[in-house]
Coordinates of C-alpha atoms in Angstrom, one line a residue:
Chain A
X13 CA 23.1 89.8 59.6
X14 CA 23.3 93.7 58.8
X15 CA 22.2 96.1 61.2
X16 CA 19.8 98.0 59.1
X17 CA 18.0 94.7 57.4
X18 CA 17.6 93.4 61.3
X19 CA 16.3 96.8 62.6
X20 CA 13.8 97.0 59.8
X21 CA 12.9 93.8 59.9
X22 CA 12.4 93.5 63.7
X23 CA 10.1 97.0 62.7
X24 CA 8.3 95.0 60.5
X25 CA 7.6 91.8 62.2
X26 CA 6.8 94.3 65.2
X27 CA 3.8 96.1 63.5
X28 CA 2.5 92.9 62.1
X29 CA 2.4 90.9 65.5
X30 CA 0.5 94.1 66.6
X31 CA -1.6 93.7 64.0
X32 CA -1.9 90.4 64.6
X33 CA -2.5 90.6 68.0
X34 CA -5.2 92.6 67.7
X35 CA -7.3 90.1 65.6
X36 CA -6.9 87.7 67.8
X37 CA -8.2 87.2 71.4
X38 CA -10.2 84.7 73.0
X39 CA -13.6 86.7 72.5
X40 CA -15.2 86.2 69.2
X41 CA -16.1 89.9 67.3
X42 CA -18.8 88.8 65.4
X43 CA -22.3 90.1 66.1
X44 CA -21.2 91.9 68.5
X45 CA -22.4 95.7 68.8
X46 CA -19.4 98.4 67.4
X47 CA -19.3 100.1 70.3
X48 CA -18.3 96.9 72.2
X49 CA -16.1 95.9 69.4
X50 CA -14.1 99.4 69.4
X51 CA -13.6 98.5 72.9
X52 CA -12.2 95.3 72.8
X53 CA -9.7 96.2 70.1
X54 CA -8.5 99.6 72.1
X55 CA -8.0 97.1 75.2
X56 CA -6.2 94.9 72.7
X57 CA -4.4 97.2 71.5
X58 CA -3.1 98.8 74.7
X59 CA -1.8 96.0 76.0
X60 CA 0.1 94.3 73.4
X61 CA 1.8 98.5 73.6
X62 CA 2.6 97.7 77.0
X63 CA 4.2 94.3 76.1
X64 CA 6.4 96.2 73.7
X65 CA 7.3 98.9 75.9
X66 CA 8.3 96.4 78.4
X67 CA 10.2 94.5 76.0
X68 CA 12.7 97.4 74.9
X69 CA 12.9 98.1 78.6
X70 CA 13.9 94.9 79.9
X71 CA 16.0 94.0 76.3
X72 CA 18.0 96.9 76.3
X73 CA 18.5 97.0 80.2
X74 CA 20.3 93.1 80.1
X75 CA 22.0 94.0 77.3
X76 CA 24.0 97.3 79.1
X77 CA 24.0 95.0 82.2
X78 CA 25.9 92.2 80.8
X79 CA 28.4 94.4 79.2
X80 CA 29.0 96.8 82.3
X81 CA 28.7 94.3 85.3
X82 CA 31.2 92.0 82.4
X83 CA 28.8 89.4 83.0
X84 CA 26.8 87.2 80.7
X85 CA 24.7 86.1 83.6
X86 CA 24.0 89.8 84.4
X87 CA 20.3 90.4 83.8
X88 CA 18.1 93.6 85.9
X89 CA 16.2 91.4 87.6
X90 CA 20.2 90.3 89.6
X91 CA 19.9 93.7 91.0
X92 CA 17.5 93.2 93.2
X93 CA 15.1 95.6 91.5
X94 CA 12.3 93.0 90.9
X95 CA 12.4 91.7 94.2
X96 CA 11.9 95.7 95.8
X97 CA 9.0 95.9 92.8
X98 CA 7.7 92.5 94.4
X99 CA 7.8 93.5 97.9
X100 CA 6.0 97.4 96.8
X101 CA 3.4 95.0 95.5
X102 CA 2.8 93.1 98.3
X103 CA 2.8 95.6 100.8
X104 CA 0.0 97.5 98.6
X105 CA -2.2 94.2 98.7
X106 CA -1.7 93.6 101.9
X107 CA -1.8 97.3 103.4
X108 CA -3.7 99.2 101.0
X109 CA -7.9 98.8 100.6
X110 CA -9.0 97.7 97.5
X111 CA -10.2 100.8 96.1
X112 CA -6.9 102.2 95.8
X113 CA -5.2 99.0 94.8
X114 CA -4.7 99.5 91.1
X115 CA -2.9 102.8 91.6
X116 CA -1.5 101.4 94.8
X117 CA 0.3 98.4 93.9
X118 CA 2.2 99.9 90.8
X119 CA 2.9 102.9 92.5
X120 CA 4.5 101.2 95.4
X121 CA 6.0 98.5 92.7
X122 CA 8.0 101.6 91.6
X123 CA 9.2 102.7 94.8
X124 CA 10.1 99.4 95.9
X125 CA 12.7 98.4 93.0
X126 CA 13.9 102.2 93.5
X127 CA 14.8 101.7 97.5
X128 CA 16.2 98.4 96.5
X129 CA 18.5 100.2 93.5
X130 CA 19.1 103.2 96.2
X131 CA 20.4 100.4 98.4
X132 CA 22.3 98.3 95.8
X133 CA 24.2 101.5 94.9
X134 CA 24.6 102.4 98.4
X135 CA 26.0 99.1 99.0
X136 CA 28.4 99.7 96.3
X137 CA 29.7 102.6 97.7
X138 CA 30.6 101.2 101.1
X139 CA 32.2 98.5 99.6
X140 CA 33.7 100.8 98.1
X141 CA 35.6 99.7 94.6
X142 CA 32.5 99.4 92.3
X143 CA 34.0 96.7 90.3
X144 CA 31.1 94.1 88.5
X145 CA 31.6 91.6 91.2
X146 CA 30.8 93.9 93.9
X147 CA 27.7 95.0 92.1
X148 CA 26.6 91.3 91.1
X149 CA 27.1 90.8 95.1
X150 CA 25.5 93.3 97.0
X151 CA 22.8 92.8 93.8
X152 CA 22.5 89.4 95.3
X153 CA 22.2 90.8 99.0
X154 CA 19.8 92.9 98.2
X155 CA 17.7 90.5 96.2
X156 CA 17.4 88.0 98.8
X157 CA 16.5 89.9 101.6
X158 CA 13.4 91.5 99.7
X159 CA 12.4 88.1 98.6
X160 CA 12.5 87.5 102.2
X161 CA 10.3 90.1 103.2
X162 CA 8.0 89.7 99.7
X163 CA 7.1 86.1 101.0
X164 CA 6.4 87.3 104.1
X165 CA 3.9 90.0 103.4
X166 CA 2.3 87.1 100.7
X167 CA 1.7 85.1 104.1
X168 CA -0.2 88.1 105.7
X169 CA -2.2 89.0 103.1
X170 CA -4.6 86.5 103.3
X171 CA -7.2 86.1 100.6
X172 CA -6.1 88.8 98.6
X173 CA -2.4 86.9 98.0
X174 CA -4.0 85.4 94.3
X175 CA -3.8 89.8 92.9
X176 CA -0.4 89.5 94.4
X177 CA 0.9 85.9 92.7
X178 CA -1.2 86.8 89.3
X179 CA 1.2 90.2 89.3
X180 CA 4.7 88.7 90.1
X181 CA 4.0 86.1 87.0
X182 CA 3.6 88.8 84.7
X183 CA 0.7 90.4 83.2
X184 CA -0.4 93.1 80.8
X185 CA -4.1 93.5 81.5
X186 CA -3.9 96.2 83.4
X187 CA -1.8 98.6 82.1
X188 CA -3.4 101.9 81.0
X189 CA -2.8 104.8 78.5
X190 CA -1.9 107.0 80.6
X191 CA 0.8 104.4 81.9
X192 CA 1.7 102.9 78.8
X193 CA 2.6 106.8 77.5
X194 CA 4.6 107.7 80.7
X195 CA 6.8 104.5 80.6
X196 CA 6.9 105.0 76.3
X197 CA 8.7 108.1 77.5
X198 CA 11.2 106.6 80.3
X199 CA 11.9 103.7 77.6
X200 CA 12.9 106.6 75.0
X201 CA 15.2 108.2 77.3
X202 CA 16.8 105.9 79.2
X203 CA 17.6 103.3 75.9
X204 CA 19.0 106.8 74.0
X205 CA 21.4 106.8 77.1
X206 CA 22.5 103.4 77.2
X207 CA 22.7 103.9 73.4
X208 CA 25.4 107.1 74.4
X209 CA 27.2 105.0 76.3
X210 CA 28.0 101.6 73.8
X211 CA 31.7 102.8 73.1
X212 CA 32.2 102.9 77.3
X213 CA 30.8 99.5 77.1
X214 CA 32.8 98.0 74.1
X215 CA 36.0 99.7 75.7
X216 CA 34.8 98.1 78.9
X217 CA 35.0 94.3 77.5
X218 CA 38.4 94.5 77.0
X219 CA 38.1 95.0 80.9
X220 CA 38.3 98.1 83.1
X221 CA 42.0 98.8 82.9
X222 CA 42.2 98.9 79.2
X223 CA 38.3 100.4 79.2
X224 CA 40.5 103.4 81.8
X225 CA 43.5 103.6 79.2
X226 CA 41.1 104.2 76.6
X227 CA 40.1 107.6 78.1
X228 CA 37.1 106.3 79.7
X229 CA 36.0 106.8 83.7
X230 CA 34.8 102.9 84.0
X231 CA 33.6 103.5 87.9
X232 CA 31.4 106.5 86.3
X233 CA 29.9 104.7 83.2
X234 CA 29.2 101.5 85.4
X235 CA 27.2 103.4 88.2
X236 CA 25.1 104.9 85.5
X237 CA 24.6 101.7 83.4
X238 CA 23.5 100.2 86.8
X239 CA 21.5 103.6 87.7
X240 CA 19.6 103.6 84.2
X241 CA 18.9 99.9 83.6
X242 CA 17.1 99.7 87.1
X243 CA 14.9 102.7 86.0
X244 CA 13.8 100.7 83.0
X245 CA 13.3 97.8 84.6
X246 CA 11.0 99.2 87.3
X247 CA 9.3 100.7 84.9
X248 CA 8.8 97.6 82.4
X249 CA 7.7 95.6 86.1
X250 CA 5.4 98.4 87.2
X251 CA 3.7 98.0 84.2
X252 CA 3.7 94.4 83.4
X253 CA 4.5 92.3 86.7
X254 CA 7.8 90.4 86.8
X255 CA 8.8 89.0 83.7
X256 CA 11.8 87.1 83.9
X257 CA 14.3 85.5 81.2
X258 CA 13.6 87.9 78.4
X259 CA 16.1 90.6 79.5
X260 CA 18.7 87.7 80.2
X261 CA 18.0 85.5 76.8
X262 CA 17.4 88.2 74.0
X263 CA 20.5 89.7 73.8
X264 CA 22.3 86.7 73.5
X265 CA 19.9 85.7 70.5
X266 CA 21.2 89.2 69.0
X267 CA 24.6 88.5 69.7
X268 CA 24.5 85.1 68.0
X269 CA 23.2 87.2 64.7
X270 CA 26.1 88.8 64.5
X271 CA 25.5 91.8 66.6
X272 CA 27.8 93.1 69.2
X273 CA 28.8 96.6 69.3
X274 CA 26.4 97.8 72.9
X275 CA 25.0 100.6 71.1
X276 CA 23.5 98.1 68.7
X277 CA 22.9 95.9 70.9
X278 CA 21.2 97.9 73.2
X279 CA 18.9 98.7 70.8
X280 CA 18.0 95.8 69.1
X281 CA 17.5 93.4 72.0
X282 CA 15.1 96.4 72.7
X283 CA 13.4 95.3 69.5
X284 CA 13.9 91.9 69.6
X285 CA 12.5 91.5 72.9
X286 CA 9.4 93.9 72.3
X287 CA 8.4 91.6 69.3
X288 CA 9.0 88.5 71.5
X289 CA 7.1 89.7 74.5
X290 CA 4.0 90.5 72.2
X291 CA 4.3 87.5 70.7
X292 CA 4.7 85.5 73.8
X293 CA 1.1 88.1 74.9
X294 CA -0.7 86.8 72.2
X295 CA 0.2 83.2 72.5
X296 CA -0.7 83.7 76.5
X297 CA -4.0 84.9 76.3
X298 CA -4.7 82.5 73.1
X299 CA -3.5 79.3 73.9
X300 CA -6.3 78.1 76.6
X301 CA -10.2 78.3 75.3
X302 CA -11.1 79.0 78.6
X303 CA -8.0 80.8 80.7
X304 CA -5.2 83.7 80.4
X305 CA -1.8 82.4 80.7
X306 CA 1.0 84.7 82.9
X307 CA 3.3 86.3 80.4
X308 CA 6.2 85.2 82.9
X309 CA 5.0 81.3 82.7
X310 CA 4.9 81.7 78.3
X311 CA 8.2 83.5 78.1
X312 CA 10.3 81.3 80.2
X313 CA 8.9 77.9 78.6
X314 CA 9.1 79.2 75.5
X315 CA 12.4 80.7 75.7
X316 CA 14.3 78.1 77.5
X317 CA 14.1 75.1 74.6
X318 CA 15.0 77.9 72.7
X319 CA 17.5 79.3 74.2
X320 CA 19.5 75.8 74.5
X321 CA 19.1 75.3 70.6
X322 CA 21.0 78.6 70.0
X323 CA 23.7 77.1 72.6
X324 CA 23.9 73.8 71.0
X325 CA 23.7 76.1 67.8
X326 CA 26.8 78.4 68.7
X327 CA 28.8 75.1 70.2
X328 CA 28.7 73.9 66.1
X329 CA 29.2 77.1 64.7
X330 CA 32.0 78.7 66.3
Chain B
X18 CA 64.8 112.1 65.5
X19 CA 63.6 111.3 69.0
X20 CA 61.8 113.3 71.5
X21 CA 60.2 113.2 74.6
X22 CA 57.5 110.8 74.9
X23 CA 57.0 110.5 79.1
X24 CA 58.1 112.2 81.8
X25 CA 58.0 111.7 85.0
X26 CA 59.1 114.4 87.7
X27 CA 58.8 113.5 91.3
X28 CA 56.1 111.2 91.1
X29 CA 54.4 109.4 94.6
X30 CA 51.8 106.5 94.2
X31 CA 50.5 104.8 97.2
X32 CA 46.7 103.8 98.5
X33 CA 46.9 103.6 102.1
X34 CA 51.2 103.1 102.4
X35 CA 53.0 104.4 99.8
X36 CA 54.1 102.3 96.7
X37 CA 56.5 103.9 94.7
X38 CA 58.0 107.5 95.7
X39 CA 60.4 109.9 94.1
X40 CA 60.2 108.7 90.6
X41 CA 62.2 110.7 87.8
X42 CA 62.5 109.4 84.3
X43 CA 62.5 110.5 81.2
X44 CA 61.1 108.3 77.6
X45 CA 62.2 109.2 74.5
X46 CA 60.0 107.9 71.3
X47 CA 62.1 105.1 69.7
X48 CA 63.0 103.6 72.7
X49 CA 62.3 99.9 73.9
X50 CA 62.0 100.0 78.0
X51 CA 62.1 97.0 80.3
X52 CA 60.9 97.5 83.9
X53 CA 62.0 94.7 86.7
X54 CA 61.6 94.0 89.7
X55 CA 60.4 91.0 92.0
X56 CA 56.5 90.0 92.3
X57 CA 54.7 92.8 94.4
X58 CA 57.5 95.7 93.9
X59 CA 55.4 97.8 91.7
X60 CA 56.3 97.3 88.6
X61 CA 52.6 97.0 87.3
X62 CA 51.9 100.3 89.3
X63 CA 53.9 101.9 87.4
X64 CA 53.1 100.5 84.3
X65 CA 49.1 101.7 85.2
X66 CA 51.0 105.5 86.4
X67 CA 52.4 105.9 82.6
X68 CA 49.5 104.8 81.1
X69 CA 47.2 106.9 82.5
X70 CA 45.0 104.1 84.4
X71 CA 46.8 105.1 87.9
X72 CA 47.0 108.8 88.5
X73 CA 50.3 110.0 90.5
X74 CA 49.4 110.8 94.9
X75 CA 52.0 113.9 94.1
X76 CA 54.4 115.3 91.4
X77 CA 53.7 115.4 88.1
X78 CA 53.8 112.8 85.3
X79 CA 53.6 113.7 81.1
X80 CA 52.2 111.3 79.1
X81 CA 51.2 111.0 75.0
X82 CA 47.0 111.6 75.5
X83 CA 46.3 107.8 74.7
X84 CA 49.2 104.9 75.2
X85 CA 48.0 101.1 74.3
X86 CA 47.9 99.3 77.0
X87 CA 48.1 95.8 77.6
X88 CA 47.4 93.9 81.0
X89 CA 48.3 90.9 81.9
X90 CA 44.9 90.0 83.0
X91 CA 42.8 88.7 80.2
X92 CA 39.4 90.1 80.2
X93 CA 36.5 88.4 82.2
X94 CA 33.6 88.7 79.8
X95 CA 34.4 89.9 75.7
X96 CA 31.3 88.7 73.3
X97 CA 33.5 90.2 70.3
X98 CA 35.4 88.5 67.5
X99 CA 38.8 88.4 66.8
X100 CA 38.4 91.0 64.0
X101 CA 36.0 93.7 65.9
X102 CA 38.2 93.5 68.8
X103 CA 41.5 94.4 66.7
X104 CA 39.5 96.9 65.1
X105 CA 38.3 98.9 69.4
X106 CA 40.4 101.9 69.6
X107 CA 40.3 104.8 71.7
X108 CA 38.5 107.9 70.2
X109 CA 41.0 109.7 68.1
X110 CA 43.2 106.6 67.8
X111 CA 42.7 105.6 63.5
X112 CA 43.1 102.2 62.4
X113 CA 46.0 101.6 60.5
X114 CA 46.0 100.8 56.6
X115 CA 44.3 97.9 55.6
X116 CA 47.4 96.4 54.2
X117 CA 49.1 96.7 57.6
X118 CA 46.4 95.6 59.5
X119 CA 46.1 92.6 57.4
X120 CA 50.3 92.0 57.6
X121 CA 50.3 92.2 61.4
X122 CA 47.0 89.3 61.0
X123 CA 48.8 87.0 59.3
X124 CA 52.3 88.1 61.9
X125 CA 50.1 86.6 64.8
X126 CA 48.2 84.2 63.0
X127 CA 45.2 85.4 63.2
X128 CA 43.7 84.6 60.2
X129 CA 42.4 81.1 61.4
X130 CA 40.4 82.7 64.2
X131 CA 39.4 85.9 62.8
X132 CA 35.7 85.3 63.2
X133 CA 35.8 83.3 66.5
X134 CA 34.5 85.2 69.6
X135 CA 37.7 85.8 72.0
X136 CA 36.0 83.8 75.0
X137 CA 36.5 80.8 72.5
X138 CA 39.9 80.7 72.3
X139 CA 43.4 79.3 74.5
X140 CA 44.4 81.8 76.7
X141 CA 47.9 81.7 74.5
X142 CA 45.7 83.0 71.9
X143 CA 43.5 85.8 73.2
X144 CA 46.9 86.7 74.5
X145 CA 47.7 86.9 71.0
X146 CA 45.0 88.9 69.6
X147 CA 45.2 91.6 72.3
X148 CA 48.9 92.0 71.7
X149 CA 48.0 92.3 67.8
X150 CA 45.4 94.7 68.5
X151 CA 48.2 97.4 69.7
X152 CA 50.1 97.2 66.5
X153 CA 46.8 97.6 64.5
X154 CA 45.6 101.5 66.0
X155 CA 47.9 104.5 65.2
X156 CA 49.5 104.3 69.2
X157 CA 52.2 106.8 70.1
X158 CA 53.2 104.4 72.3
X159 CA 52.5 101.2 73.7
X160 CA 52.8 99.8 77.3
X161 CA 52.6 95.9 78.0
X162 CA 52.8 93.9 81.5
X163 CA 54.3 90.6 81.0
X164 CA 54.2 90.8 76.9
X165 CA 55.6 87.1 76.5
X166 CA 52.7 85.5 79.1
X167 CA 51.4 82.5 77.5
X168 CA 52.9 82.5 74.4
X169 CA 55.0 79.8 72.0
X170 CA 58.6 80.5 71.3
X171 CA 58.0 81.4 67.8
X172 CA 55.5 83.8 69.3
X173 CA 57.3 85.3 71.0
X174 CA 59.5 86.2 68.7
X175 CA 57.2 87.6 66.2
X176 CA 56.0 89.7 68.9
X177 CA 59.8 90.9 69.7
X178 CA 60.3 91.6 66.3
X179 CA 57.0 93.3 66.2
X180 CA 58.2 95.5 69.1
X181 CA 61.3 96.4 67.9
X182 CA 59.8 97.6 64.6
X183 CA 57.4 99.3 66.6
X184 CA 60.3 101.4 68.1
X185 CA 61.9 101.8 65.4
X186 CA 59.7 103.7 63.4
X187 CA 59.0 106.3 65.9
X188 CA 57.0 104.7 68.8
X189 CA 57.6 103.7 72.4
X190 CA 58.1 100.9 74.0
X191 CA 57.8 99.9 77.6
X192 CA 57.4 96.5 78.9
X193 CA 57.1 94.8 82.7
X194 CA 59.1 91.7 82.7
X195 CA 61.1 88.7 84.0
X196 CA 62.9 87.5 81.4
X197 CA 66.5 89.0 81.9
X198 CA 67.9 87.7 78.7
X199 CA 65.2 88.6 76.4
X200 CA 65.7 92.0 78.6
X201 CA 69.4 92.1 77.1
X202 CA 68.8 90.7 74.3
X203 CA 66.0 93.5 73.3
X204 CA 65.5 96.0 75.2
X205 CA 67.5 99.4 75.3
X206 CA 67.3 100.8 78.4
X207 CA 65.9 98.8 81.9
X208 CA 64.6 99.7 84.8
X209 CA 64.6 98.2 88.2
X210 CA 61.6 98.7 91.0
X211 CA 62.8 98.0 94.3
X212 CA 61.6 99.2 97.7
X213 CA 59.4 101.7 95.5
X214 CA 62.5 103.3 93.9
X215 CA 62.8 103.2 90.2
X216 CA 66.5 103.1 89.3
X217 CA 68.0 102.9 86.2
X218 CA 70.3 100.3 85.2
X219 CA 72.4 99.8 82.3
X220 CA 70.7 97.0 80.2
X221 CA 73.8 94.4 80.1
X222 CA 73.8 94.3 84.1
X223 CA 70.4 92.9 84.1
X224 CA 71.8 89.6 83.2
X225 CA 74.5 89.6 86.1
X226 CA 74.6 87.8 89.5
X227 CA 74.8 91.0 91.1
X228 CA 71.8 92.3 89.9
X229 CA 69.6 89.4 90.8
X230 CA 69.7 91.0 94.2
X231 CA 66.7 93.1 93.1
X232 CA 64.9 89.4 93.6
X233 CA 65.9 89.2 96.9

């Protein structure tokens, strides 16, 4: 598939699952007063922009990952940066009184998945070589040990573990505009930057030693890959819980249409997994008459039937 | 008309011990360079050196801005086809004509898997479509460790021949390898890596019992 039919159409579909999204929710509209109907939709309305901003974060952030850890297993959440955003969140339910929670617990969601990038990079450096296995490795250090400590702090914090569970499934509800424009902001940035980098990143599949005789510094463009990708992702799970298999799946799906230079590919799995994310939101808080699904629950058993199809698909094709 | 393509004045390489020390030499284009030497000598050090992936510990070491490299590793994770991947150049490196981009295709075969994704295909045959991919960017020169790794006989030929035309025409040609009697049979000028010296040898003794020493 061309690049400009996809981007335009993933535009498209985008603004009409929006739009879509919008009118629908579990709460009838009608008789309702306007005041309480304008409120409803702007609530709508913010969250389904917070599933997209998440989206293009996490898309965008597997898609450089796979291609500069050389790994199609690579996804942000390897890194160790969901766990530190898990462990930020559990310390602010179990620490922090309730009052100050919903500032608290994204605010020390952020700090945790930085501390656990600060260590995965330091890590690195001991080690010492910064080749993809010793990233994936110390990623995998890293993210066991806060897992560690995240179940601990779930065990101390008593009654008020359910915020805590409801937040590491994923969840939209509470993001807010001031939020949603910040992280719209680090989203812009950091995907123009991976987007900079997609030649390092082709060069770099033909693996570091060509990637070095094509004029590139591999070592540098990996650490920043690495250092950029973790800032999206803790800002995609500060702002809508942990949402896992999107950022690993979508750009695979993009690849199988044909697309696989990184800088298009960065940028499309943004897409891709904005519309799928909003999709997956509607379908979460739709589904059950009486209930709200967790994004994180909808995405994986959605994606995973799917995700075997276009493996069964690509074993005929290719 | 030949002129310098690499030269190499008094070059060191180690990490923690040195691994090669004292090297002089000097490439002309047109030429078709064999570098032996037993497994662990250096040879692929010095392969990395000249091609810019290694940078020298002391003395000094000119080099064309880009060389085409090609490892003998094959790469761990590539989600391109065949035809994107002989189509990734450096910056500044231009694809060839389309009509010799399409003869060196149907040279290695390609056409068959021109659409497959690399991580689909033998390891004979990604071999295959990284060596094409040298002959398909406008390379001053172009370095290869272990070029007949994997391949069929009448591979290897084609990929000889390739070489050879390669030099020819203007480029340079240097090659890490075991095979003494393609070494003879080919190349014009040799190499040998031993005890981190780089000694030149005339290219008909690589063939003789004295020189299978080096292996020793």
């Amino acid at each position: 598939m061309s690049k400009p039919v996809l981007t335009a159409g993933l535009m498209v579909a985008l603004a009409l699952a929006i739009l879509v999204g919008i009118a629908i929710g579990p709460v009838s509209l009608r008789h309702m007063p306007t005041e309480s109907v304008h409120l409803i939709l702007s609530l709508r309305f913010a969250r389904l922009c917070a599933a997209a901003v998440v989206g293009i974060c996490l898309g965008a952030a597997g898609a450089a990952l796979q291609g500069a850890l050389a790994n199609p297993l690579a996804d942000p959440y390897i890194l160790g940066v969901s766990s530190g955003a898990g462990l930020g969140a559990a310390s602010a339910v179990a620490l922090c009184p309730v009052a100050v929670l919903p500032i608290a617990l994204p605010g020390l969601a952020i700090a945790g998945s930085l501390l656990a990038m600060g260590l995965v990079v330091g890590g690195v450096r001991i080690v010492g070589r910064h080749s993809p296995a010793d990233f994936l490795l110390v990623g995998i250090a890293v993210n066991a040990s806060f897992s560690a400590l995240t179940l601990l702090m779930l065990v101390t914090a008593g009654p008020r573990m359910n915020w805590v569970i409801l937040w590491l499934m994923g969840d939209f509800s509470q993001a807010s505009w001031p939020q949603i424009i910040g992280s719209t902001i680090i989203c812009g940035l950091g995907v123009s930057g991976l987007m900079a980098m997609g030649r390092a990143l082709d060069a770099m599949s033909l693996g570091d030693e060509t990637a070095t005789s094509f004029g590139f510094n591999v070592a540098r463009y990996r650490f920043w890959v690495v250092i950029v990708a973790s800032i999206l992702t803790a800002t995609a799970v500060s702002m809508g819980g942990i949402i896992g298999f999107v950022a690993l799946v979508v750009p695979h799906i993009v690849r199988l249409l044909g697309i696989r230079q990184y800088r298009w590919l960065v940028f499309l799995s943004g897409m891709w997994a904005a519309l799928t994310l909003v999709i997956c939101d509607i379908v979460a808080r739709s589904i059950l008459p009486t209930a709200e699904l967790p994004i994180g629950v909808v995405t994986a058993l959605l994606g995973t039937p799917f995700f075997f199809f276009l493996l069964w698909r690509r074993r005929h094709v290719v | 008309m030949s002129s310098n393509a690499i030269v190499c004045e008094a070059v060191d390489f180690g990490y923690t011990h040195s691994i090669l020390h004292s090297v002089e030499f000097t490439l002309r284009t047109g030429e078709f360079v064999a570098i032996l030497g037993k497994n662990g000598s250096g040879k692929t050090t010095l392969l990395r050196l000249i091609s810019r992936i290694l940078h020298p510990t002391r003395g000094t070491l000119s080099t064309p801005p880009v060389i085409g490299w090609k490892g003998c590793d094959l790469p761990s994770y590539c989600p391109f086809s065949v035809e994107e991947i002989i189509h990734l150049h450096p910056p500044h490196v231009h694809p060839r004509s389309p009509s010799d981009i399409q003869h060196i295709i149907s040279r290695f075969n390609l056409k068959p898997l021109i659409s497959r994704a690399l991580e689909t295909l033998s390891s004979g045959e990604q071999h295959r479509v990284l060596l094409a991919r040298l002959f398909c960017g406008t390379y001053p020169a172009i370095v290869i460790d272990e070029p007949l790794t994997a391949l069929d006989p009448r591979q290897q030929a084609i990929l000889s021949e390739e070489l050879v035309r390669f030099a020819k025409t203007g480029g340079l040609v240097v090659v890490a390898s075991h095979d003494v009697h393609w070494v003879t049979s080919i190349c014009n000028r040799a190499f040998a890596v031993k005890n981190g010296a780089v000694v030149e040898i005339p290219v008909s003794h690589v063939v003789t019992p004295e020189f299978q020493l080096i292996y020793d």
